[in-house]
PDB file of C-alpha atoms in Angstrom:
ATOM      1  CA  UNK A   1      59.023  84.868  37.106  1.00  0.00           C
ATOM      2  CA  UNK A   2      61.342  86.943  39.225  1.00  0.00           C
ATOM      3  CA  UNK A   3      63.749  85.559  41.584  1.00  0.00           C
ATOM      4  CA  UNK A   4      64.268  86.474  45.204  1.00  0.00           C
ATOM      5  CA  UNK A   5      66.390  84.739  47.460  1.00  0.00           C
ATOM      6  CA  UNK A   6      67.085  85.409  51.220  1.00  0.00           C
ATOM      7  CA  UNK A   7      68.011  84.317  54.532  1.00  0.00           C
ATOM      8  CA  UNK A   8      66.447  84.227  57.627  1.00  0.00           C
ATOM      9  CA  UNK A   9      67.253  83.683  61.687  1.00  0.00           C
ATOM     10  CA  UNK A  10      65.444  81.178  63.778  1.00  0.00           C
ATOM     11  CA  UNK A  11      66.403  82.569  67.386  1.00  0.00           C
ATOM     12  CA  UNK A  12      65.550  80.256  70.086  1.00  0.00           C
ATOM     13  CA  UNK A  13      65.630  81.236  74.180  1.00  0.00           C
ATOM     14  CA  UNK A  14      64.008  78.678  76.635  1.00  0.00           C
ATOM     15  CA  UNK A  15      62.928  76.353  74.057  1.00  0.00           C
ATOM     16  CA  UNK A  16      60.884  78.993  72.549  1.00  0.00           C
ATOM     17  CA  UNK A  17      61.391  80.351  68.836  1.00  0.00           C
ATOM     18  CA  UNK A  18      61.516  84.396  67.879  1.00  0.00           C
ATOM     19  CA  UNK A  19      59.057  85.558  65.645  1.00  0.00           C
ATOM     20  CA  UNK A  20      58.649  89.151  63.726  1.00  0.00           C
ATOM     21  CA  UNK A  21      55.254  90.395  62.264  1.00  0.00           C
ATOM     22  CA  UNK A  22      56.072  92.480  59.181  1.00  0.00           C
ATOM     23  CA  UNK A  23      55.445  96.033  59.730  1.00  0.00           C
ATOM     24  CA  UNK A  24      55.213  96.958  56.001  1.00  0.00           C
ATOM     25  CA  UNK A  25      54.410  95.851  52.754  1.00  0.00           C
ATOM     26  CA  UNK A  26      52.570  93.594  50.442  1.00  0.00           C
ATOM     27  CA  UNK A  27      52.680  91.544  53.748  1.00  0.00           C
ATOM     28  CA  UNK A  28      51.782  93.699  56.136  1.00  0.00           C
ATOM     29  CA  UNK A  29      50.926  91.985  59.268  1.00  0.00           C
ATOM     30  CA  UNK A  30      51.886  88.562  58.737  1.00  0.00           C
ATOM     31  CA  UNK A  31      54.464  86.600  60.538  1.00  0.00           C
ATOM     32  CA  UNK A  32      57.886  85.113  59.650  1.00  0.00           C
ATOM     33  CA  UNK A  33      61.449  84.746  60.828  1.00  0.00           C
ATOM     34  CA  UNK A  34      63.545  87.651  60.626  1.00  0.00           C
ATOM     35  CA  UNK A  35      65.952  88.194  57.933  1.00  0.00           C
ATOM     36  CA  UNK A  36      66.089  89.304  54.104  1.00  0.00           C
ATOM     37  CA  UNK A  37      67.736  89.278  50.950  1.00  0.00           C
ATOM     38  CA  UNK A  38      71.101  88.556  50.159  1.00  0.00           C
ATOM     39  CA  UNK A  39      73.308  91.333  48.488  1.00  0.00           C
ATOM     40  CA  UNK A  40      75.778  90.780  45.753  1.00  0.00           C
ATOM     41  CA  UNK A  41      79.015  90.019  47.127  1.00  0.00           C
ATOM     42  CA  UNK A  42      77.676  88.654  50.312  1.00  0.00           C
ATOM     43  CA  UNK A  43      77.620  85.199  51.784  1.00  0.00           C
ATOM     44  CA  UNK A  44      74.433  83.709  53.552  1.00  0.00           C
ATOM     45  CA  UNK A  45      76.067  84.441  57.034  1.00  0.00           C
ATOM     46  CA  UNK A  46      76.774  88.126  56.317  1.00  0.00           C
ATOM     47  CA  UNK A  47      73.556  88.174  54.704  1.00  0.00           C
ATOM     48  CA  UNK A  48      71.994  87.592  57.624  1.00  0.00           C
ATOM     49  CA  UNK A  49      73.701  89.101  59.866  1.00  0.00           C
ATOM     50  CA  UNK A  50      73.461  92.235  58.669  1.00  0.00           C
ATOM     51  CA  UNK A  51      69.861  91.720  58.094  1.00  0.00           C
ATOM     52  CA  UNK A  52      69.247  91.362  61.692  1.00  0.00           C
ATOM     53  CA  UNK A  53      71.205  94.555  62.636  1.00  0.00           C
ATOM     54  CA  UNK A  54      68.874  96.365  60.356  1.00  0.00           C
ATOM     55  CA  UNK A  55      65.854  95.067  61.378  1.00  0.00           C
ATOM     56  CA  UNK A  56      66.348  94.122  65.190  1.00  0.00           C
ATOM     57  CA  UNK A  57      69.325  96.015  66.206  1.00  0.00           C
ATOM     58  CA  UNK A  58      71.433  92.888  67.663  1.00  0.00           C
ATOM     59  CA  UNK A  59      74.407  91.327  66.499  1.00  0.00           C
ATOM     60  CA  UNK A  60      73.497  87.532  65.903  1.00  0.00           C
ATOM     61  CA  UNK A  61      75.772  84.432  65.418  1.00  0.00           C
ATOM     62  CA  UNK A  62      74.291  81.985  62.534  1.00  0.00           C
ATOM     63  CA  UNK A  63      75.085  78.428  64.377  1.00  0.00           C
ATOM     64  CA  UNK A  64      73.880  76.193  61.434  1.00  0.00           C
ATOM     65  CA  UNK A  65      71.702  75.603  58.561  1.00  0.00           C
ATOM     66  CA  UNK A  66      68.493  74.371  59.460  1.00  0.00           C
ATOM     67  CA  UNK A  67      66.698  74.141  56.238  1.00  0.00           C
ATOM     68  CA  UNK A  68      66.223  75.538  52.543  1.00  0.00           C
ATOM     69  CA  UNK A  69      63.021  75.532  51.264  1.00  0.00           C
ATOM     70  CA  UNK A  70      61.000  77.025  47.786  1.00  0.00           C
ATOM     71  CA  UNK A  71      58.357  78.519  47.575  1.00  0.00           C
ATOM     72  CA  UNK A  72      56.102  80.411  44.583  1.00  0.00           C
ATOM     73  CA  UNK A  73      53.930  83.682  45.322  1.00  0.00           C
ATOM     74  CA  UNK A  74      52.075  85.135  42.357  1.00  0.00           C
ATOM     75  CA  UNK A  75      54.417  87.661  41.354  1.00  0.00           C
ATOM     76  CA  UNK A  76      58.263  85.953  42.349  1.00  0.00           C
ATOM     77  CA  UNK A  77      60.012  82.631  43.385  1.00  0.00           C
ATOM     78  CA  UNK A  78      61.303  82.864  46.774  1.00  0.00           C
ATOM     79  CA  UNK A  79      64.473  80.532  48.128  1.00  0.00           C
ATOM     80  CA  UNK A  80      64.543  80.857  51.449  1.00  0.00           C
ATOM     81  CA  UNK A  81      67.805  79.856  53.840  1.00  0.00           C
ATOM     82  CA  UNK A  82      67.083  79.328  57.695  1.00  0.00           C
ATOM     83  CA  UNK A  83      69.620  79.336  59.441  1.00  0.00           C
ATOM     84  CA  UNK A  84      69.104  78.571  63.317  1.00  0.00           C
ATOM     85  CA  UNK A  85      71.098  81.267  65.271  1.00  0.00           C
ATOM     86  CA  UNK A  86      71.797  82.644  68.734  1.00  0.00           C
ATOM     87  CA  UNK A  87      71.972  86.540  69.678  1.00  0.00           C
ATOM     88  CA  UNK A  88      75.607  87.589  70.330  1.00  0.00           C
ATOM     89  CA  UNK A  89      75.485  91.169  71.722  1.00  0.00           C
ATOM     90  CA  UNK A  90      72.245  93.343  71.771  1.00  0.00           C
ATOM     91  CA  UNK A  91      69.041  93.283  72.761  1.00  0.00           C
ATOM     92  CA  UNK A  92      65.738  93.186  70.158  1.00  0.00           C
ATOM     93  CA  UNK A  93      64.727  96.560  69.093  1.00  0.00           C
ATOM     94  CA  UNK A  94      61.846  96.061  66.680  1.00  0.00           C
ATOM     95  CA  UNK A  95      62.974  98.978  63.718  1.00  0.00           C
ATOM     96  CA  UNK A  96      61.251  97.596  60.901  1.00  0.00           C
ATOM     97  CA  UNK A  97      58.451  94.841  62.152  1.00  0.00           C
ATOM     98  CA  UNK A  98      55.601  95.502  64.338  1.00  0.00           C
ATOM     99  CA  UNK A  99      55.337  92.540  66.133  1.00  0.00           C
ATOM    100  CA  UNK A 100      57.504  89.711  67.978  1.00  0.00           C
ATOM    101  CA  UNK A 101      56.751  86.660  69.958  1.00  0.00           C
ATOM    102  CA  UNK A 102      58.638  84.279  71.596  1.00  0.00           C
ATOM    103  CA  UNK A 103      56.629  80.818  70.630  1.00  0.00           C
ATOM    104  CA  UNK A 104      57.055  77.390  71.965  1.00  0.00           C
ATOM    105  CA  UNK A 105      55.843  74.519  69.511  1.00  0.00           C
ATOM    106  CA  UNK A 106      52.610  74.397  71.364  1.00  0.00           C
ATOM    107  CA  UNK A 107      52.027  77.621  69.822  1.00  0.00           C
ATOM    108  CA  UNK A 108      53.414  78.075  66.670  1.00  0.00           C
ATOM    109  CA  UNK A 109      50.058  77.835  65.230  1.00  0.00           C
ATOM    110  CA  UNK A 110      48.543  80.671  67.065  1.00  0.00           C
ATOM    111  CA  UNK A 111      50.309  83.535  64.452  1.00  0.00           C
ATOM    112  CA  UNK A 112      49.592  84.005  60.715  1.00  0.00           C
ATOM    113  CA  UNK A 113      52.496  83.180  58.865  1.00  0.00           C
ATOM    114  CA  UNK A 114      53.605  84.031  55.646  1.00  0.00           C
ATOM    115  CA  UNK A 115      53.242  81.012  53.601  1.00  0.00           C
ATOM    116  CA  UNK A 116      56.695  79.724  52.785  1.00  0.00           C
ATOM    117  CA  UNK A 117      57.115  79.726  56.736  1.00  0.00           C
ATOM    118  CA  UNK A 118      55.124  76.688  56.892  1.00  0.00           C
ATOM    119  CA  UNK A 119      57.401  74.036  55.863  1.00  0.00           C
ATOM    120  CA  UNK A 120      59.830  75.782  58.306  1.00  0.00           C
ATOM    121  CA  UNK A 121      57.331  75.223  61.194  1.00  0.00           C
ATOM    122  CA  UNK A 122      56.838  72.034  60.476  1.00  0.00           C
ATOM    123  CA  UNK A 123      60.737  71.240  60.838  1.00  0.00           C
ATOM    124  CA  UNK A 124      60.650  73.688  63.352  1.00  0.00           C
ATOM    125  CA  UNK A 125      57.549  70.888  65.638  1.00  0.00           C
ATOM    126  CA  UNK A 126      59.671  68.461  64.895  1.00  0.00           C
ATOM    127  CA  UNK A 127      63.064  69.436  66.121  1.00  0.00           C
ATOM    128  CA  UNK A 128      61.680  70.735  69.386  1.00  0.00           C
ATOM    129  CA  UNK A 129      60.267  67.365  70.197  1.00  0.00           C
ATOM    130  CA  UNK A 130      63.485  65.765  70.130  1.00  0.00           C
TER     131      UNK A 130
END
């Protein structure tokens, strides 16, 4: 089974959490955390930022690690880095999603997500209750 491994952003503003709905592809539509795959050469942190440059236009600052998690789709493994991060310079320009929301943990529940999001959410409820 193919391997695919990538990072994502979990942006918070006013105890609310960003989230992008894919504006292509096999998963058109859905809903996740910004991000992608990690090239050769790079580290998770320039992964991701460079990731979020391409995709939102804003240069982000990844604060910490939230959570790794696993997850199997029919055709590839994913491994999935979140790493929770705050927006340095810029302001969101949606280039490759079409969709955001800003969701507090009332609402996280009110988007399809793509499924290996879901562990992340459930972190996500927890953290935000603190």
């Amino acid at each position: 089974m193919k391997q695919v491994e990538i990072v994502t952003a979990i942006i918070m503003k006013d105890h609310k959490i960003l989230t992008t709905r894919r504006g292509y592809g096999q998963f058109i539509n859905l809903w996740e955390f910004p991000g992608g795959k990690i090239e050769s050469g790079e580290t998770n942190e320039e992964a991701l930022i460079r990731e979020l440059q391409e995709e939102l236009a804003v240069e982000i600052i990844p604060e910490q690690l939230f959570m790794s998690t696993e997850y199997d789709y029919p055709d590839f493994h994913l491994t999935m880095h979140c790493y929770v991060c705050s927006i340095k310079k810029g302001t969101i320009t949606l280039l490759e999603h079409n969709g955001a929301k800003w969701l507090d943990k009332d609402h996280l529940d009110t988007v399809e997500w793509l499924p290996a999001n879901k562990p992340v959410i459930d972190g996500l409820r927890v953290m935000l209750t603190l």
